[in-house]
Short mmCIF file of C-alpha atoms in Angstrom, two decimals:
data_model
loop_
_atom_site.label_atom_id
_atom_site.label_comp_id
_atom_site.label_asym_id
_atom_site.label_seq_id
_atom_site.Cartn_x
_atom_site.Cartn_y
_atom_site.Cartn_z
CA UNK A 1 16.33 -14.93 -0.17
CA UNK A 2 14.96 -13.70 2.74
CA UNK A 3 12.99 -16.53 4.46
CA UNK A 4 9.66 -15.74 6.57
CA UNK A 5 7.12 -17.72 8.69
CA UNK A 6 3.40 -16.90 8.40
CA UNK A 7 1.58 -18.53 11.16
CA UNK A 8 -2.22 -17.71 10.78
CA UNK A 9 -5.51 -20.44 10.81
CA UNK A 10 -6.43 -18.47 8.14
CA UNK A 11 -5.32 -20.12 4.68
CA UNK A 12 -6.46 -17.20 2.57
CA UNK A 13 -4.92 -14.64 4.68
CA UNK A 14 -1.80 -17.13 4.44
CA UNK A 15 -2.05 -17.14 0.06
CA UNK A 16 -2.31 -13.15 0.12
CA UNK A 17 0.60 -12.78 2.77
CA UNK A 18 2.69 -15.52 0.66
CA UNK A 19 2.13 -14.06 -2.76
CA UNK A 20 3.03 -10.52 -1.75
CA UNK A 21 6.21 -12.03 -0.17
CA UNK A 22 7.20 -13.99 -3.28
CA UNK A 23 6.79 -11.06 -5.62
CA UNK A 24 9.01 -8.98 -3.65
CA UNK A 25 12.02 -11.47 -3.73
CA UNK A 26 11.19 -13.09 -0.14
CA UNK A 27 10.84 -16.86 0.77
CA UNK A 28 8.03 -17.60 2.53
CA UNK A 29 6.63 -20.89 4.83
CA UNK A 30 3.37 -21.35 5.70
CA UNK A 31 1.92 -22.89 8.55
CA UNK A 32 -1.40 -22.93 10.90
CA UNK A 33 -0.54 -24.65 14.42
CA UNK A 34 1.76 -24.04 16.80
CA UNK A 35 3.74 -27.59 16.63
CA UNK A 36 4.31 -26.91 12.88
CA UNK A 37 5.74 -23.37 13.72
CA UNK A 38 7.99 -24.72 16.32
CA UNK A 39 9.09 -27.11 13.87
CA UNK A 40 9.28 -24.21 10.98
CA UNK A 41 10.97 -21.76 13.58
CA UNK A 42 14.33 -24.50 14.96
CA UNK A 43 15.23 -24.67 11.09
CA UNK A 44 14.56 -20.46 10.38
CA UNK A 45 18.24 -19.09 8.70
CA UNK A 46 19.85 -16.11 10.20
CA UNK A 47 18.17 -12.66 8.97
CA UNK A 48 14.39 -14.54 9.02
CA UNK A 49 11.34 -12.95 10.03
CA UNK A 50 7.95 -13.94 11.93
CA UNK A 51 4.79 -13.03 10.75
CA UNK A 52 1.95 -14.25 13.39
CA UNK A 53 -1.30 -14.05 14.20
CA UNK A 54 -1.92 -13.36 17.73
CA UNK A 55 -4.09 -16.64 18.24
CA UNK A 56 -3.64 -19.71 16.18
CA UNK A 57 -4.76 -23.32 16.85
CA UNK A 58 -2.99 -24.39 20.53
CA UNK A 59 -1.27 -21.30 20.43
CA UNK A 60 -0.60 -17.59 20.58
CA UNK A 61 2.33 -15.05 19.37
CA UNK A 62 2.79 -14.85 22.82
CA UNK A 63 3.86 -18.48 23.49
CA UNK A 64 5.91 -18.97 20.68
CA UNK A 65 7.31 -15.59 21.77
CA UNK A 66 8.45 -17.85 24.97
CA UNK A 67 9.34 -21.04 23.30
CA UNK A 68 12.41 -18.80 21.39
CA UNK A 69 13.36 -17.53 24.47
CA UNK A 70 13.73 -20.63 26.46
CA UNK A 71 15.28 -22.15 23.16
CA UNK A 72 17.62 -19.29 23.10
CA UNK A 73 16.33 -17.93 19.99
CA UNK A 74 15.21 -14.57 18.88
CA UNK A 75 13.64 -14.06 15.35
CA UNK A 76 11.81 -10.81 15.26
CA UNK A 77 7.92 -11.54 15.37
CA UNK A 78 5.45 -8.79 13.69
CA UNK A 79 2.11 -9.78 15.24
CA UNK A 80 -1.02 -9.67 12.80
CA UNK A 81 -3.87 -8.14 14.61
CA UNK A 82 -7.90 -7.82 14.03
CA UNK A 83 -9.67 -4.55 14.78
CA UNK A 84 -7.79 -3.30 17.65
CA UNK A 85 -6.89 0.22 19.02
CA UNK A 86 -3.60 2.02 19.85
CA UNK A 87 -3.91 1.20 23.90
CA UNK A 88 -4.15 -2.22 22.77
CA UNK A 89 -1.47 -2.58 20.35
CA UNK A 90 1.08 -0.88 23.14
CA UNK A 91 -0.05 -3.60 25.67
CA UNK A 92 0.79 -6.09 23.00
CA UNK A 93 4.09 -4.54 22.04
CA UNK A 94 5.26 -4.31 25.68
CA UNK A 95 3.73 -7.38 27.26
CA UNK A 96 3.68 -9.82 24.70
CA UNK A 97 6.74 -9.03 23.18
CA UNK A 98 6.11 -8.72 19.79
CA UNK A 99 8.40 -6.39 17.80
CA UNK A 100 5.68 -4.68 15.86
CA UNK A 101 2.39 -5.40 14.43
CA UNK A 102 -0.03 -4.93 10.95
CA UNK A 103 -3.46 -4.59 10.62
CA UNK A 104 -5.12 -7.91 9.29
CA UNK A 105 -7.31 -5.01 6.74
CA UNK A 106 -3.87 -3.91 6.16
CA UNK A 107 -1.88 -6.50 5.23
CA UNK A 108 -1.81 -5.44 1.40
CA UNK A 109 -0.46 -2.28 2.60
CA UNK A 110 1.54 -2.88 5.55
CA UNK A 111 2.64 -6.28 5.33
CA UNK A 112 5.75 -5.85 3.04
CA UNK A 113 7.19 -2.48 4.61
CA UNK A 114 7.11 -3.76 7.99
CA UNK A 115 8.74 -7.28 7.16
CA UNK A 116 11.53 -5.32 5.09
CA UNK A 117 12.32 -3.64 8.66
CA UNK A 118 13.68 -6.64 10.31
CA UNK A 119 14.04 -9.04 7.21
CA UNK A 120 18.22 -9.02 7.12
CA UNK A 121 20.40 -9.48 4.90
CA UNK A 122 18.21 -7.97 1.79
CA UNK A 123 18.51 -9.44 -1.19
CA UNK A 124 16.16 -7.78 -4.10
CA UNK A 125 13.93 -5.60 -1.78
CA UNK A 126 14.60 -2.52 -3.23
CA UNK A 127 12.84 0.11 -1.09
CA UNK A 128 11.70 3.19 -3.06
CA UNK A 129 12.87 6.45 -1.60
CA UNK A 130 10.82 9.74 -1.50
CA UNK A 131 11.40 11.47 -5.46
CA UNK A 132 9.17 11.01 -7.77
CA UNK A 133 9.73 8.61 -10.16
CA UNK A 134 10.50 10.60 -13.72
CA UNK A 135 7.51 10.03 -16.06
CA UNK A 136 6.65 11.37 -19.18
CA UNK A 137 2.67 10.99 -19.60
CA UNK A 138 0.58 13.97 -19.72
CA UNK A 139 -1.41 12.65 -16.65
CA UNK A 140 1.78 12.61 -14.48
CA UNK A 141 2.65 15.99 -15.89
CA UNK A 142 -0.38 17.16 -14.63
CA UNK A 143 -0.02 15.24 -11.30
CA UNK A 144 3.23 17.87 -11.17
CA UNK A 145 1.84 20.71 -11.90
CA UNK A 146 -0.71 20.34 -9.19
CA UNK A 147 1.87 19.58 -6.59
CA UNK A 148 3.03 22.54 -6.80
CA UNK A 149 0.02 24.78 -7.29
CA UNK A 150 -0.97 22.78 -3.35
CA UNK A 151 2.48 23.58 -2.35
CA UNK A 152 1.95 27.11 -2.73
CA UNK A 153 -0.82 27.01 -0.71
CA UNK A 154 -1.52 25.64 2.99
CA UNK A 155 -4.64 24.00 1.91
CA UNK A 156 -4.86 20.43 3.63
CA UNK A 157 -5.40 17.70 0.64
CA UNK A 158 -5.91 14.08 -0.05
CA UNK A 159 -4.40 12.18 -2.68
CA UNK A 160 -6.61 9.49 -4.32
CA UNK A 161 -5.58 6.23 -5.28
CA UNK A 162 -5.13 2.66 -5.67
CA UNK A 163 -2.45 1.23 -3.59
CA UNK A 164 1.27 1.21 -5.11
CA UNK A 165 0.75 4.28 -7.17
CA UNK A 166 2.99 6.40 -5.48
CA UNK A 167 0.43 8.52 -3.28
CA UNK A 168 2.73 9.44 -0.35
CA UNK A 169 5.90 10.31 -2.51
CA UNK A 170 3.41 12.73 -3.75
CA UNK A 171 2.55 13.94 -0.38
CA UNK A 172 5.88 14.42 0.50
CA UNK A 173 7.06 16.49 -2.73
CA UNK A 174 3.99 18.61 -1.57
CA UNK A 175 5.71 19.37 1.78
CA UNK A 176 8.80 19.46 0.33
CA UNK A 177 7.94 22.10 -2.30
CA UNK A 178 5.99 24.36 0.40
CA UNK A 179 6.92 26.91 2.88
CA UNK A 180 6.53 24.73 5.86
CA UNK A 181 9.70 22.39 4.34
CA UNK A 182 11.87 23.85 7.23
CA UNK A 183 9.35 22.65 9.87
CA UNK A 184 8.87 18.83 11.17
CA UNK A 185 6.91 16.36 8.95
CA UNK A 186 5.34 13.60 10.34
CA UNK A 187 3.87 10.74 8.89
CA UNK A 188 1.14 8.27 10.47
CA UNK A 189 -0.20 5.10 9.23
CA UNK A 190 -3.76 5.71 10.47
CA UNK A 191 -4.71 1.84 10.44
CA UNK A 192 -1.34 0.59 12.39
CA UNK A 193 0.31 1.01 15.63
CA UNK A 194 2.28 4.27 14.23
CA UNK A 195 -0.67 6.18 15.46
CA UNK A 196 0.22 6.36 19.03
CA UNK A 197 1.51 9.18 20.68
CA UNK A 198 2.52 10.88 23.64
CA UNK A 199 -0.24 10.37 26.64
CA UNK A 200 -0.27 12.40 30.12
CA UNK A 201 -1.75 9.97 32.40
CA UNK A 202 -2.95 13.02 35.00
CA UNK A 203 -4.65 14.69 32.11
CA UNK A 204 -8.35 15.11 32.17
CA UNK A 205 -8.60 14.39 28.15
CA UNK A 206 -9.00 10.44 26.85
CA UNK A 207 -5.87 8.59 26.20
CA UNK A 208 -6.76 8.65 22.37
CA UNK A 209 -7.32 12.63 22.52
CA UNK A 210 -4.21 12.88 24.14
CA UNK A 211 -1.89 11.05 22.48
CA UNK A 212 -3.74 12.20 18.66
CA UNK A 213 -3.29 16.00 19.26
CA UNK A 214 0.60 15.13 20.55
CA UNK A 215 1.39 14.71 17.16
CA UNK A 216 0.31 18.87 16.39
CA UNK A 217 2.17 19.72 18.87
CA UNK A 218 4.94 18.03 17.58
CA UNK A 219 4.55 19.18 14.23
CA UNK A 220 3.47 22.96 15.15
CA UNK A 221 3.99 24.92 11.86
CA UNK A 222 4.79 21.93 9.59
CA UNK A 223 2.71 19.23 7.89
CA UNK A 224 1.08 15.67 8.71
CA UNK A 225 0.70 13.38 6.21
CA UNK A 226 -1.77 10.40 7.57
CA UNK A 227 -1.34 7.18 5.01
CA UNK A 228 -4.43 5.04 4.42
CA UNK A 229 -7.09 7.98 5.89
CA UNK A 230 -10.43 5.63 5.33
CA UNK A 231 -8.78 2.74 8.07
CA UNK A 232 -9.49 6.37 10.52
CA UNK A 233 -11.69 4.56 13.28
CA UNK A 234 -15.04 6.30 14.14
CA UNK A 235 -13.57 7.51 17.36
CA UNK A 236 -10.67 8.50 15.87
CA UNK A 237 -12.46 10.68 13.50
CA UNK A 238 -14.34 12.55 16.01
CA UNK A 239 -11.05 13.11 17.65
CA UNK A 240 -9.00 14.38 15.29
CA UNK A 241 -12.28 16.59 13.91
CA UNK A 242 -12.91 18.56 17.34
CA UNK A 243 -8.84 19.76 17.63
CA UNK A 244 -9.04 20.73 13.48
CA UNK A 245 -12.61 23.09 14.77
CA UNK A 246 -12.08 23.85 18.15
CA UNK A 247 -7.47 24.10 18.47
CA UNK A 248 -7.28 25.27 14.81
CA UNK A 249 -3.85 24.30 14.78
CA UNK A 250 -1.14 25.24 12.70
CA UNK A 251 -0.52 22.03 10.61
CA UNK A 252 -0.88 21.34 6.89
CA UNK A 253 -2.31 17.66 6.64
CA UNK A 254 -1.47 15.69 3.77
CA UNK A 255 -4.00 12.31 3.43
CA UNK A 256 -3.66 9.47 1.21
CA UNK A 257 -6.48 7.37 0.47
CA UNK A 258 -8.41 4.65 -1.60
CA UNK A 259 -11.75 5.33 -3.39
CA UNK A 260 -13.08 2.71 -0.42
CA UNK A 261 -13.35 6.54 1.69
CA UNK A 262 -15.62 8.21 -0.89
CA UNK A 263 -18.09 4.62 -0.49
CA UNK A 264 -17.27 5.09 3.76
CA UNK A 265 -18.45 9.21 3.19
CA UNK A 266 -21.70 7.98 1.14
CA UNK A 267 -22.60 5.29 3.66
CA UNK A 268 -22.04 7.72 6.61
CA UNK A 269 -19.32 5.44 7.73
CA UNK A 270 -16.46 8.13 7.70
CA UNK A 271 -17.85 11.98 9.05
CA UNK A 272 -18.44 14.16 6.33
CA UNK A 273 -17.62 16.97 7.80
CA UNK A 274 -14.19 15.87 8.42
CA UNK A 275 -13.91 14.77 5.05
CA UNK A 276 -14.46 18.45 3.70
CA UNK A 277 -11.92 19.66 5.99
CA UNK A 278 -9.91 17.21 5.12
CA UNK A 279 -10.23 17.80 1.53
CA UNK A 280 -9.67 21.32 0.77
CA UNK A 281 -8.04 19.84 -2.35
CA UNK A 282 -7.27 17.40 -3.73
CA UNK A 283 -4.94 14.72 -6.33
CA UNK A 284 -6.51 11.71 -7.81
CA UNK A 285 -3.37 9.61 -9.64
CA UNK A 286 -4.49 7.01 -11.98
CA UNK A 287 -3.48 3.60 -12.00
CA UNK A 288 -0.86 2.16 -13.93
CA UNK A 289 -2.95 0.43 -16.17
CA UNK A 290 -4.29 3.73 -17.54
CA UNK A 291 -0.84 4.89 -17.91
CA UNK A 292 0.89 2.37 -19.73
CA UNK A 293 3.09 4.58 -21.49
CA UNK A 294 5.31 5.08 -18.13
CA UNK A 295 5.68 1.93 -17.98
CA UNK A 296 8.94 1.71 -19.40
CA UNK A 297 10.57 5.00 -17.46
CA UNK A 298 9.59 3.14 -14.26
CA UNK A 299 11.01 0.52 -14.99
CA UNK A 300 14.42 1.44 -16.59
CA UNK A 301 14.44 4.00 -13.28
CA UNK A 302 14.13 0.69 -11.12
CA UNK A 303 16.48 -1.22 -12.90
CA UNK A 304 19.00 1.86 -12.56
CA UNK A 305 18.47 2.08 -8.91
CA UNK A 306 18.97 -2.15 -8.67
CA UNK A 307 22.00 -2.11 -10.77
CA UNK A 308 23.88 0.91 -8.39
CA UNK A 309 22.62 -1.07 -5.37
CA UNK A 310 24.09 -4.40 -6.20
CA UNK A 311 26.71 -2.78 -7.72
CA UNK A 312 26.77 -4.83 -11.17
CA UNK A 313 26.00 -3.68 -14.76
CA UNK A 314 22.45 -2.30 -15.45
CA UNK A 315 20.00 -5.13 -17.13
CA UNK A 316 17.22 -4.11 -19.97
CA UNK A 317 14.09 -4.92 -21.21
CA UNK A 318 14.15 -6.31 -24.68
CA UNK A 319 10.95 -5.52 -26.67
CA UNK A 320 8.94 -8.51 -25.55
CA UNK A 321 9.24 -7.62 -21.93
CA UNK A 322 8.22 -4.49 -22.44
CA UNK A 323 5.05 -5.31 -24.34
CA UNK A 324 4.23 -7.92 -21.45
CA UNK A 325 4.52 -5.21 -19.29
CA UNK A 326 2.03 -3.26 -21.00
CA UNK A 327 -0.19 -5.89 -21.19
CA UNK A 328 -0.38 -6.92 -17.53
CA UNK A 329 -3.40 -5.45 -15.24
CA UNK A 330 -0.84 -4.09 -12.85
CA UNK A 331 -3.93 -4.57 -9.55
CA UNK A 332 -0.47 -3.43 -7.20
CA UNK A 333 0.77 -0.83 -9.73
CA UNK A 334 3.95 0.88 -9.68
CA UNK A 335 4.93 -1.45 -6.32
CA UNK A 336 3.67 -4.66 -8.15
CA UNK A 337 5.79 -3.57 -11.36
CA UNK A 338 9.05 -3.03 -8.95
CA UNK A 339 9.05 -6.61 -7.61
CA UNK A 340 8.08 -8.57 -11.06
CA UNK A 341 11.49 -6.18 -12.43
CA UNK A 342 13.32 -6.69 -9.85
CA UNK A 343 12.84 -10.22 -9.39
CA UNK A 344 13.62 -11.11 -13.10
CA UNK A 345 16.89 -8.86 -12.98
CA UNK A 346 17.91 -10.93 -9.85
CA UNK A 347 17.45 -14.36 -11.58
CA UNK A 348 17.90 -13.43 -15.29
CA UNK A 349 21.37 -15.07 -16.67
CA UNK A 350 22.97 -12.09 -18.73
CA UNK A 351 21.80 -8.46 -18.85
CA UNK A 352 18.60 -8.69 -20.93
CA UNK A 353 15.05 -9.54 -19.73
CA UNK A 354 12.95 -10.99 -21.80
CA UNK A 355 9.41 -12.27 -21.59
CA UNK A 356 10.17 -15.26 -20.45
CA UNK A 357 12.13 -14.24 -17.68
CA UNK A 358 9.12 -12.21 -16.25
CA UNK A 359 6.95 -13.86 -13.46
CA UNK A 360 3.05 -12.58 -13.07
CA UNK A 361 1.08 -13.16 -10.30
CA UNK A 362 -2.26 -14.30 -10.91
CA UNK A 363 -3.15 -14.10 -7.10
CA UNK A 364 -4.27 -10.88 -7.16
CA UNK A 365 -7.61 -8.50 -5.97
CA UNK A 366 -11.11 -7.91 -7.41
CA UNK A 367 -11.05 -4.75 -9.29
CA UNK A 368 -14.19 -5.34 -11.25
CA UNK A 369 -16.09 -3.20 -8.04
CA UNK A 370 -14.07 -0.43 -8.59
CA UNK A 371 -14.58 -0.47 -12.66
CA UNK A 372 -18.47 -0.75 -12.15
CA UNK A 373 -18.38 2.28 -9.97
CA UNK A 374 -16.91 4.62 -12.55
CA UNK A 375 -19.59 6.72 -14.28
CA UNK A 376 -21.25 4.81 -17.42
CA UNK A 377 -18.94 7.46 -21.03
CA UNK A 378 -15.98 6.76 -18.97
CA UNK A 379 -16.60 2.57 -17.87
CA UNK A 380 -17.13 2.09 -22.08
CA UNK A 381 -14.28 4.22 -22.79
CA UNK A 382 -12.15 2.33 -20.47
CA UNK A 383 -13.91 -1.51 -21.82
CA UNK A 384 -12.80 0.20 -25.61
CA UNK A 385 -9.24 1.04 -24.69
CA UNK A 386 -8.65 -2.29 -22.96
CA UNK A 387 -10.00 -4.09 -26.11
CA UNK A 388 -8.02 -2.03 -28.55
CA UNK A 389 -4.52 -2.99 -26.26
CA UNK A 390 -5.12 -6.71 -25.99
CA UNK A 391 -6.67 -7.29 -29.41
CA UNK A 392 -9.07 -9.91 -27.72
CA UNK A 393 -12.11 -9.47 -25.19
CA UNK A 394 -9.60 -12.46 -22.84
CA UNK A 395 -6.88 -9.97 -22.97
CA UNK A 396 -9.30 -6.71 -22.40
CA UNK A 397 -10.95 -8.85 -19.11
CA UNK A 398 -7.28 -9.54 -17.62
CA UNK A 399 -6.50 -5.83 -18.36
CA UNK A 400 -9.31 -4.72 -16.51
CA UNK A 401 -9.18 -7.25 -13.78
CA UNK A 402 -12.25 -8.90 -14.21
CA UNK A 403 -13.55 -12.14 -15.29
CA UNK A 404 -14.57 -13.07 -19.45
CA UNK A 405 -18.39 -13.28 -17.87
CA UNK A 406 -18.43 -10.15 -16.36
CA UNK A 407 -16.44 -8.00 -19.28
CA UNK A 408 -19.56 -9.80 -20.86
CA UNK A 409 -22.61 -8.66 -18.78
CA UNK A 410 -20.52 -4.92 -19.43
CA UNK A 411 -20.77 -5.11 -22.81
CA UNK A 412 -24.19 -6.06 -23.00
CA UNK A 413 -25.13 -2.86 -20.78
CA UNK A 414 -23.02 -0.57 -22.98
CA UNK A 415 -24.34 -2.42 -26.40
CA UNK A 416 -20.83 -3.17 -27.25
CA UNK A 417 -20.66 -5.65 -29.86
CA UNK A 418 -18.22 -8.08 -30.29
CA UNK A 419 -16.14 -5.98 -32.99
CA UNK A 420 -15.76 -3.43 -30.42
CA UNK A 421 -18.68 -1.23 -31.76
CA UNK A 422 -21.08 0.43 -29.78
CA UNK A 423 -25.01 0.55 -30.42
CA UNK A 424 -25.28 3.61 -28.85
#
């Protein structure tokens, strides 16, 4: 396994950073102070990776930065940064000499792409390329259909959903199913350094403006697809809303984004007017707990793709597994379901998987927010299906990501009695 140093004062920051590591087949240390990470770093095997906060207790990314050098080593260090812009992150990249950096808000979504740059050799990280995985629910059938009703058109869209569920191989079957296929795609990560273009430094227009409206130009007839729209900064927003009204240019954008944007629109924290113009239409793709049926198309899919990769015999799921599967909350979805496959075909001894050879995370986020925010027919209907899966109202609360007190307090509101019936 891959090994990698997290170096961050923060120890929750440190569990998330870990966990996600772990579940995709990497070996991570931990540490908080810069002694401990020159200690960590001296005895770091070939093919290891940094992760690093920029400041940490007597010390910086920058210093330890130096330390390799003047101890002649060179592990790549991705810098972990709070709340900064683009002009910041390229002072960073080119002064401090880090090799990349993630968004602390980010780290769910960036940390484990970025790391699987540099990490070498791989082991289990499997990358997932840009198809679609083949499902056979009628929710993903419709997901398919509407890809290509939006590829017919050059109506800009955003695609709803929780993170791992596939949202920008969706956007991407959209471009590639459309007219503008033949012209450039781009794709920006709009809370990470990716969003940094091209600046003139005798032009009259801010840096940000500039360097923004260098990626239409570079894209002039084809599409942008912007990952992760809500992490848009205000300034950023305002930006990229005066060249969509006042340059019209010609560029299909593709957005991705969590239900966190429709809160940010509400709370007049993201403009709405962007939004709208943004969202000419859109996809919202459910999560994997609501689609449990798929579950075991993904994952004999994955286990293909792992078996031609390591070039060995392809491994199943024997009937336990795949009612474990079903049974599991899945809060990182289809990526979440990758790594716990993948990492029990890399340590399984013979070429079934069983139960027992499955490892579930139990670090993982609140979802309960996002289930009280649903409208009140569809929050029962969703407390009755979980119930009816488990058998128990301990299974139905794991299955819906939320605690026994809470499923609780949510059955009380809906009248739900404990035989699953409803009083009204």
């Amino acid at each position: 396994m891959n090994k990698v140093l997290i170096i961050d004062a923060s120890s929750s920051d440190c569990r998330i950073m870990a966990a996600l590591l772990t579940k995709a087949g990497y070996d991570p240390v931990t540490v908080s102070d810069f002694d401990a990470a020159k200690e960590e770093v001296a005895k770091l095997p070939p093919g290891a990776v940094v992760v690093s906060a920029m400041n940490f207790p007597d010390g910086t990314a920058t210093k330890l930065i130096n330390w390799q050098r003047q101890e002649g080593l060179n592990f790549p260090t991705i810098a972990v940064v709070d709340n900064i812009n683009a002009i910041d992150v390229i002072d960073i990249m080119r002064g401090d000499g880090v090799i990349d950096v993630i968004q602390r808000r980010g780290i769910d979504r960036q940390l484990l792409e970025t790391v699987s740059h540099y990490a070498r050799p791989e082991n289990i990280v499997l990358q997932l390329d840009n198809t679609l995985i083949p499902r056979g629910s009628k929710q993903f059938k419709d997901i398919e259909n509407s890809i290509a009703d939006i590829a017919a058109t050059n109506a800009n869209c955003i695609i709803f959903g929780e993170c791992g569920t596939g949202k920008e191989q969706i956007a991407r079957q959209i471009y590639l199913k459309s007219s503008r296929t033949q012209k450039p795609l781009i794709v920006v990560e709009a809370g990470g350094a990716a969003l940094v273009g091209k600046h003139a430094p005798d032009s009259e227009r801010s840096e940000i403006y500039d360097r923004i409206e260098g990626y239409f130009r570079e894209a002039k007839g084809g599409t942008i697809i912007v990952k992760n729209i809500q992490l848009l900064t205000f300034e950023r927003q305002s930006v990229l809303l005066h060249i969509l009204e006042q340059e019209h240019p010609d560029v299909r954008i593709i957005c991705t984004a969590n239900a966190t944007l429709l809160k940010m629109v509400a709370e007049e924290t993201f403009r709405d007017n962007l939004f709208f113009m943004l969202r000419q239409t859109s996809i919202t793709v459910p999560p994997l707990r609501e689609t449990t049926e798929d579950i075991s198309d993904i994952a004999d899919y994955l286990l293909s793709k792992y078996a031609r990769k390591k070039q060995q015999p392809k491994k199943r799921l024997d009937a336990s597994a795949i009612k474990a599967l079903k049974l599991h909350p899945w809060p990182g979805n289809i990526r979440e379901l990758k790594d716990t496959v993948l990492f029990a075909a890399f340590h399984v001894n013979g070429d079934t998987i069983s139960e027992n050879n499955l490892k579930f995370d139990d670090a993982k986020p609140d979802i309960a927010e996002d289930l009280t925010h649903r409208n009140p027919k569809a929050e029962k209907e969703r407390i009755l299906k979980a119930f009816n899966r488990a058998g128990t109202w301990g299974g139905a609360a794991k299955l819906l990501g939320i605690s026994e007190r809470a499923l609780y307090k949510l059955r009380k509101k809906h009248g739900i009695n404990p035989d699953a019936e409803s009083g009204s």
